[in-house]
PDB file of C-alpha atoms in Angstrom:
ATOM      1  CA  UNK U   1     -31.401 -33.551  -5.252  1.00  0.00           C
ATOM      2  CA  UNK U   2     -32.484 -30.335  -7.688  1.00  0.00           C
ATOM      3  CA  UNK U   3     -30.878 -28.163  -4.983  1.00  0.00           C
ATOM      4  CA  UNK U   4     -27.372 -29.638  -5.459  1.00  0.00           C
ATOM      5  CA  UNK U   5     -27.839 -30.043  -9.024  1.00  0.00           C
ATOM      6  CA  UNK U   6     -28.838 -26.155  -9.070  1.00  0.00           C
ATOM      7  CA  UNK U   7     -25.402 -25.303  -7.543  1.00  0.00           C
ATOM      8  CA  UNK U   8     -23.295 -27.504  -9.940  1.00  0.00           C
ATOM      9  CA  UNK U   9     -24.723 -25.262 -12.538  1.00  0.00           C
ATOM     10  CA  UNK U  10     -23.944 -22.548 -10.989  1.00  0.00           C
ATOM     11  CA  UNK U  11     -20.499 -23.533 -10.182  1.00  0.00           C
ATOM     12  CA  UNK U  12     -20.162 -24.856 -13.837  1.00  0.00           C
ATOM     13  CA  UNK U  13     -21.223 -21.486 -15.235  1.00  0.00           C
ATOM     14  CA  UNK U  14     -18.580 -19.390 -12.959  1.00  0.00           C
ATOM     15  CA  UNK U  15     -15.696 -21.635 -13.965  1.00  0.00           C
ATOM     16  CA  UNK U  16     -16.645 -21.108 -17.429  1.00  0.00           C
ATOM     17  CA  UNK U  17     -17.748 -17.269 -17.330  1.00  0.00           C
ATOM     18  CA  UNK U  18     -14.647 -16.464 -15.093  1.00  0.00           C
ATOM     19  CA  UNK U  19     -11.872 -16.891 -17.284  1.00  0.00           C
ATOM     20  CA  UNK U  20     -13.786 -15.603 -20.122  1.00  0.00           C
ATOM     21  CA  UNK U  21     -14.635 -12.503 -18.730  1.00  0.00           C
ATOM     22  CA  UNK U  22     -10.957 -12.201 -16.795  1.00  0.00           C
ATOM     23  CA  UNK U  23      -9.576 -12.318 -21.012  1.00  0.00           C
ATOM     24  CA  UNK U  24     -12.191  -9.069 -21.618  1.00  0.00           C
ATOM     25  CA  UNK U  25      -9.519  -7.337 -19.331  1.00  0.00           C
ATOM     26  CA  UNK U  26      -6.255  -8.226 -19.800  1.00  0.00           C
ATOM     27  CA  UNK U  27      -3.751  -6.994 -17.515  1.00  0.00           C
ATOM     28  CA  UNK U  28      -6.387  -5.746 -15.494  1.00  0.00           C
ATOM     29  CA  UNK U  29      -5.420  -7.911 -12.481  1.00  0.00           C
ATOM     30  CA  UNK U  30      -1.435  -7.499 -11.355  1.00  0.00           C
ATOM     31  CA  UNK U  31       1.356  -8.133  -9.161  1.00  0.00           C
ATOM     32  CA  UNK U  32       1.601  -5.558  -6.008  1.00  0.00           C
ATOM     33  CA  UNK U  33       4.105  -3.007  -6.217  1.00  0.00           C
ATOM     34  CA  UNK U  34       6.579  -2.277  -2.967  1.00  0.00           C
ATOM     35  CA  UNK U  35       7.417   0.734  -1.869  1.00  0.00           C
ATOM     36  CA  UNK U  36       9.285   1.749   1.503  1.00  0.00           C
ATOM     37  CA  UNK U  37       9.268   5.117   3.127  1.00  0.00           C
ATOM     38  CA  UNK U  38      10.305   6.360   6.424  1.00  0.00           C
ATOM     39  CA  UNK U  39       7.623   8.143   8.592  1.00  0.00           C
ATOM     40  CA  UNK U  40       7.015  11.988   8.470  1.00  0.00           C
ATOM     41  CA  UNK U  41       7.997  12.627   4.986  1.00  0.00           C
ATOM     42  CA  UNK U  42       7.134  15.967   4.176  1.00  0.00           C
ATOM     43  CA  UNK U  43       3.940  16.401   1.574  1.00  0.00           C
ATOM     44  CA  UNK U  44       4.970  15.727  -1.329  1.00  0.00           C
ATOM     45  CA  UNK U  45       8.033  13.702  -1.051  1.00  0.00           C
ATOM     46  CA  UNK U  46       9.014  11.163  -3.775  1.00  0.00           C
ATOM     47  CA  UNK U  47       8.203   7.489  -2.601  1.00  0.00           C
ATOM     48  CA  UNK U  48       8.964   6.363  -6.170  1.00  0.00           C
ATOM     49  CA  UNK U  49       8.591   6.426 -10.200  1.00  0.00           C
ATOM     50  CA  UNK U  50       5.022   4.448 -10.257  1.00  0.00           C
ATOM     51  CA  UNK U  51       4.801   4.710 -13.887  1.00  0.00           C
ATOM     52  CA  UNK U  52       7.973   3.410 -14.656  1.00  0.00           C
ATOM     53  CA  UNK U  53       7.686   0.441 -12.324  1.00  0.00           C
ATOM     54  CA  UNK U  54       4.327  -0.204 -13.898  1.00  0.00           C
ATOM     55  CA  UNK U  55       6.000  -0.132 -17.271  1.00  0.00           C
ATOM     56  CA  UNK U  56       3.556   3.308 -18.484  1.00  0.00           C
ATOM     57  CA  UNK U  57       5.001   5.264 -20.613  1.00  0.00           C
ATOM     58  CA  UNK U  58       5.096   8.965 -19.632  1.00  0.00           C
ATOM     59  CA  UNK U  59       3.752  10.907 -22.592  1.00  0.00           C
ATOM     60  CA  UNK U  60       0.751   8.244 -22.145  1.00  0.00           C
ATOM     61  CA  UNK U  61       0.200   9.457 -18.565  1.00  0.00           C
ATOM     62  CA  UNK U  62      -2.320  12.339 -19.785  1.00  0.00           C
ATOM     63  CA  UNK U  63      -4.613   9.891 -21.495  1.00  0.00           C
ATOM     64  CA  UNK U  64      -4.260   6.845 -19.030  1.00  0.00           C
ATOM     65  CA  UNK U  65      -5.256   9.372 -15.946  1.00  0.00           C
ATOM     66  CA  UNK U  66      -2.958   7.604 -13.999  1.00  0.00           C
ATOM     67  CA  UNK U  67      -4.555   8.418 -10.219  1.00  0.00           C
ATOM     68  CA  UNK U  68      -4.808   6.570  -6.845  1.00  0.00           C
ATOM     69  CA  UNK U  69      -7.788   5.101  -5.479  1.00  0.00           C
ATOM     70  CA  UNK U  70      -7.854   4.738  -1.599  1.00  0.00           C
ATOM     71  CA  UNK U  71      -9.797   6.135   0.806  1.00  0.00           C
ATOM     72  CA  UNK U  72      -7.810   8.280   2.518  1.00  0.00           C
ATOM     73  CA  UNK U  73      -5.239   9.898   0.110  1.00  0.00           C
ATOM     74  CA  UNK U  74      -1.644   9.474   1.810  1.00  0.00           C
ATOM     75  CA  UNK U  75      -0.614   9.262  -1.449  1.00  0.00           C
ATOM     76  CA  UNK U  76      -0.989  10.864  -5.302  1.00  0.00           C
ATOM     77  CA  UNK U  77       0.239  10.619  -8.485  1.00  0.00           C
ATOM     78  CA  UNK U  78       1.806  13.603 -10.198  1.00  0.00           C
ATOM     79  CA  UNK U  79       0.291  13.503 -13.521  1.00  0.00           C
ATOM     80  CA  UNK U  80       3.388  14.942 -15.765  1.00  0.00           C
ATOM     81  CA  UNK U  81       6.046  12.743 -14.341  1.00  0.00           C
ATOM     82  CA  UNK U  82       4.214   9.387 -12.867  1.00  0.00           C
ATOM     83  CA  UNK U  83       5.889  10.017  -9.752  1.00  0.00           C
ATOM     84  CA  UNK U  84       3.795   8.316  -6.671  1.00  0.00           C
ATOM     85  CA  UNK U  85       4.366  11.859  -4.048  1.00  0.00           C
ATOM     86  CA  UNK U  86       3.552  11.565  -0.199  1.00  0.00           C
ATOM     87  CA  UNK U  87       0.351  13.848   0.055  1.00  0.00           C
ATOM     88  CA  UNK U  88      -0.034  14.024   3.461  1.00  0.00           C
ATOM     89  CA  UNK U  89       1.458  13.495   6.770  1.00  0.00           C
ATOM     90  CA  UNK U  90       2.283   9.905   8.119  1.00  0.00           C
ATOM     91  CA  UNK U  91       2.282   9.073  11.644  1.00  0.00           C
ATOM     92  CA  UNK U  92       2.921   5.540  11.759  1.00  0.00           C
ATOM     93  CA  UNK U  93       2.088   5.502  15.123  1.00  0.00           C
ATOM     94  CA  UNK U  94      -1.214   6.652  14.649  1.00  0.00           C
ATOM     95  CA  UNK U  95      -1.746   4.920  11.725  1.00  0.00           C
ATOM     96  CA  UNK U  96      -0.532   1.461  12.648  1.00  0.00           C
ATOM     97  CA  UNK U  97      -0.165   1.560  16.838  1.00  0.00           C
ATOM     98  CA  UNK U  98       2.345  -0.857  17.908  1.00  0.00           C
ATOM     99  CA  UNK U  99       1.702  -3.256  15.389  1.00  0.00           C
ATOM    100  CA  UNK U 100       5.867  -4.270  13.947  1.00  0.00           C
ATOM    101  CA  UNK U 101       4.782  -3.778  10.443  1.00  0.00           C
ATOM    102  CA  UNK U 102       2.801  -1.024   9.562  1.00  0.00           C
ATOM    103  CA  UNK U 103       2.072  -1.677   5.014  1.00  0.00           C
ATOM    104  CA  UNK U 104      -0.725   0.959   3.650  1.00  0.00           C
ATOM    105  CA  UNK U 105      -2.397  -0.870   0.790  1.00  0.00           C
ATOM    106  CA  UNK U 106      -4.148   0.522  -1.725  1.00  0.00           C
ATOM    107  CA  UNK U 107      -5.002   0.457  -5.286  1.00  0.00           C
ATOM    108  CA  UNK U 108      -3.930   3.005  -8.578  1.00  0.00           C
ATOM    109  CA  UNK U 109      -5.996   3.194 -11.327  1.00  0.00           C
ATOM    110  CA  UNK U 110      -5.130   3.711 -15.254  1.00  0.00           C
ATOM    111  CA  UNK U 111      -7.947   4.507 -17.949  1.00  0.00           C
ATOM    112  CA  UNK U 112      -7.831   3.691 -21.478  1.00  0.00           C
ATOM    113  CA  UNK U 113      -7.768   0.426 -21.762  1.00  0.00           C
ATOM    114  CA  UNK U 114      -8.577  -0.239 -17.465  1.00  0.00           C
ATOM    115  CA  UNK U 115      -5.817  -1.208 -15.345  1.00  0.00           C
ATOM    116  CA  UNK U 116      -5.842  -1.556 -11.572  1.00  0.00           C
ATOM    117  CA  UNK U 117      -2.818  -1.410  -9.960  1.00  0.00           C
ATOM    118  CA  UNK U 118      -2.072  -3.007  -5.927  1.00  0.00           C
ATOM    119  CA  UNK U 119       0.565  -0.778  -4.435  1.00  0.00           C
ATOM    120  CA  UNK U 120       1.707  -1.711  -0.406  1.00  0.00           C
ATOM    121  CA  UNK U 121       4.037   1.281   0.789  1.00  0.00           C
ATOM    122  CA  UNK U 122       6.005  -0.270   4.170  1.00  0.00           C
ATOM    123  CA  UNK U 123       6.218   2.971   6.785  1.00  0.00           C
ATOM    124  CA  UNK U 124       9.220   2.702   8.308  1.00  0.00           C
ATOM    125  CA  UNK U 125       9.777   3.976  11.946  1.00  0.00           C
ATOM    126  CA  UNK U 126      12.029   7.048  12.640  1.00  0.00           C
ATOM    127  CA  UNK U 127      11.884   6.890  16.495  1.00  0.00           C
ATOM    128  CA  UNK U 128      10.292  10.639  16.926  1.00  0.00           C
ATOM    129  CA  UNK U 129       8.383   9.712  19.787  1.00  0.00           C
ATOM    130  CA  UNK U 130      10.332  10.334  23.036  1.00  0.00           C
ATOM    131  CA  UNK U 131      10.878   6.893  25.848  1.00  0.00           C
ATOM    132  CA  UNK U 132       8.736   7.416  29.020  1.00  0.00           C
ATOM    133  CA  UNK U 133       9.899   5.847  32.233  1.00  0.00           C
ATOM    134  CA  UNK U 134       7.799   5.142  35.208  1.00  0.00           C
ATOM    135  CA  UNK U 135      10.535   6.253  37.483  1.00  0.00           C
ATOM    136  CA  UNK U 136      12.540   9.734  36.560  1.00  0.00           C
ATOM    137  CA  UNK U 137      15.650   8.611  38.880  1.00  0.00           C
ATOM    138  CA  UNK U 138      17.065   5.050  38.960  1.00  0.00           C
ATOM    139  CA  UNK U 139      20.064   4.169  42.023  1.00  0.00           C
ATOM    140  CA  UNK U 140      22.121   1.274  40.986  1.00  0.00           C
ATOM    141  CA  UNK U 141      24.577  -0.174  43.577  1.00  0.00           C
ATOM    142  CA  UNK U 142      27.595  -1.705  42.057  1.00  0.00           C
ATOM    143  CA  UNK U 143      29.648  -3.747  44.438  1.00  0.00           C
ATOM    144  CA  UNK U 144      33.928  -3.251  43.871  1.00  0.00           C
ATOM    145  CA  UNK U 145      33.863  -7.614  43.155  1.00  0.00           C
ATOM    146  CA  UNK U 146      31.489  -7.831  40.127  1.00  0.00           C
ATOM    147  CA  UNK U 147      32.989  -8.501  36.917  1.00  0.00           C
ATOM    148  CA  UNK U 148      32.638  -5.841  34.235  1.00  0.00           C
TER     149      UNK U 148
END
C-alpha cells in the first residue's frame, strides 16, 4: 500500500512541477520548422531564412547566437543574415539508404532568453546514381499480330 501511495506523490508532484517549470521558459518548446532541399547542394547553399521563419529579428541575431545543435553539422546558421546554409555534402543515399523519405532532424538553439528550435529538412532525390542491370543485352521478340 505505501509503495503505490509513494508513486501518487510522485505523480502528483510532476503534474504540478511540470507546468510550472514549462512557464519558467516560455517559448522554449515549439512547432518544427520544414524545410526541403534536393540532394548534393553545394556547401553552403541556402535551404532557407531560419530567422525569419522563427520570427527573430536580424539585428538580434548577434546577441541571440542563433546556432544549430546536431551532431553532425549538415547544416549552419550564418550569423549576419539568419540564413540556415547547407555545410556539407548530402548523399541521401548514404544518409538514408532506400528508405522513401529521407527527413534530417535536428534542433537550433537561440540564447538570451533560451529558445530551442525543431527543424526537419526533407532531402529530396536527384537520381545521380546510375541503374544497374543484371543483364547488359536484352532480345525481345515481337510477333507482326500483337497489338501496339
Amino acid at each position: 500500500m505505501k509503495a503505490s501511495a509513494g508513486r501518487y506523490g510522485l505523480v502528483w508532484w510532476l503534474q504540478v512541477l511540470l507546468p510550472f517549470l514549462l512557464s519558467l521558459f516560455p517559448g522554449a518548446l515549439s512547432d518544427q520548422i520544414r524545410y526541403s532541399i534536393p540532394e548534393e547542394l553545394a556547401k553552403n547553399s541556402v535551404v532557407g531564412n531560419l530567422a525569419k521563419d522563427l520570427g527573430l529579428s536580424v539585428r538580434d541575431l548577434p546577441a541571440r547566437k542563433l546556432r544549430v545543435s546536431a551532431e553532425r553539422e549538415y547544416f549552419t546558421v550564418n550569423p549576419e543574415s539568419g540564413d540556415l546554409l547547407v555545410g556539407d555534402r548530402i548523399d541521401r543515399e548514404q544518409i538514408c539508404g532506400k528508405q522513401p523519405l529521407c527527413v534530417l532532424d535536428f534542433d537550433t538553439v537561440a540564447e538570451n532568453p533560451l529558445n530551442i528550435f525543431y527543424i526537419a529538412v526533407i532531402v529530396q532525390d536527384i537520381n545521380d546514381n546510375t541503374p544497374l542491370f543484371k543483364q547488359s543485352k536484352i532480345h525481345l521478340k515481337i510477333g507482326e499480330s500483337t497489338n501496339a
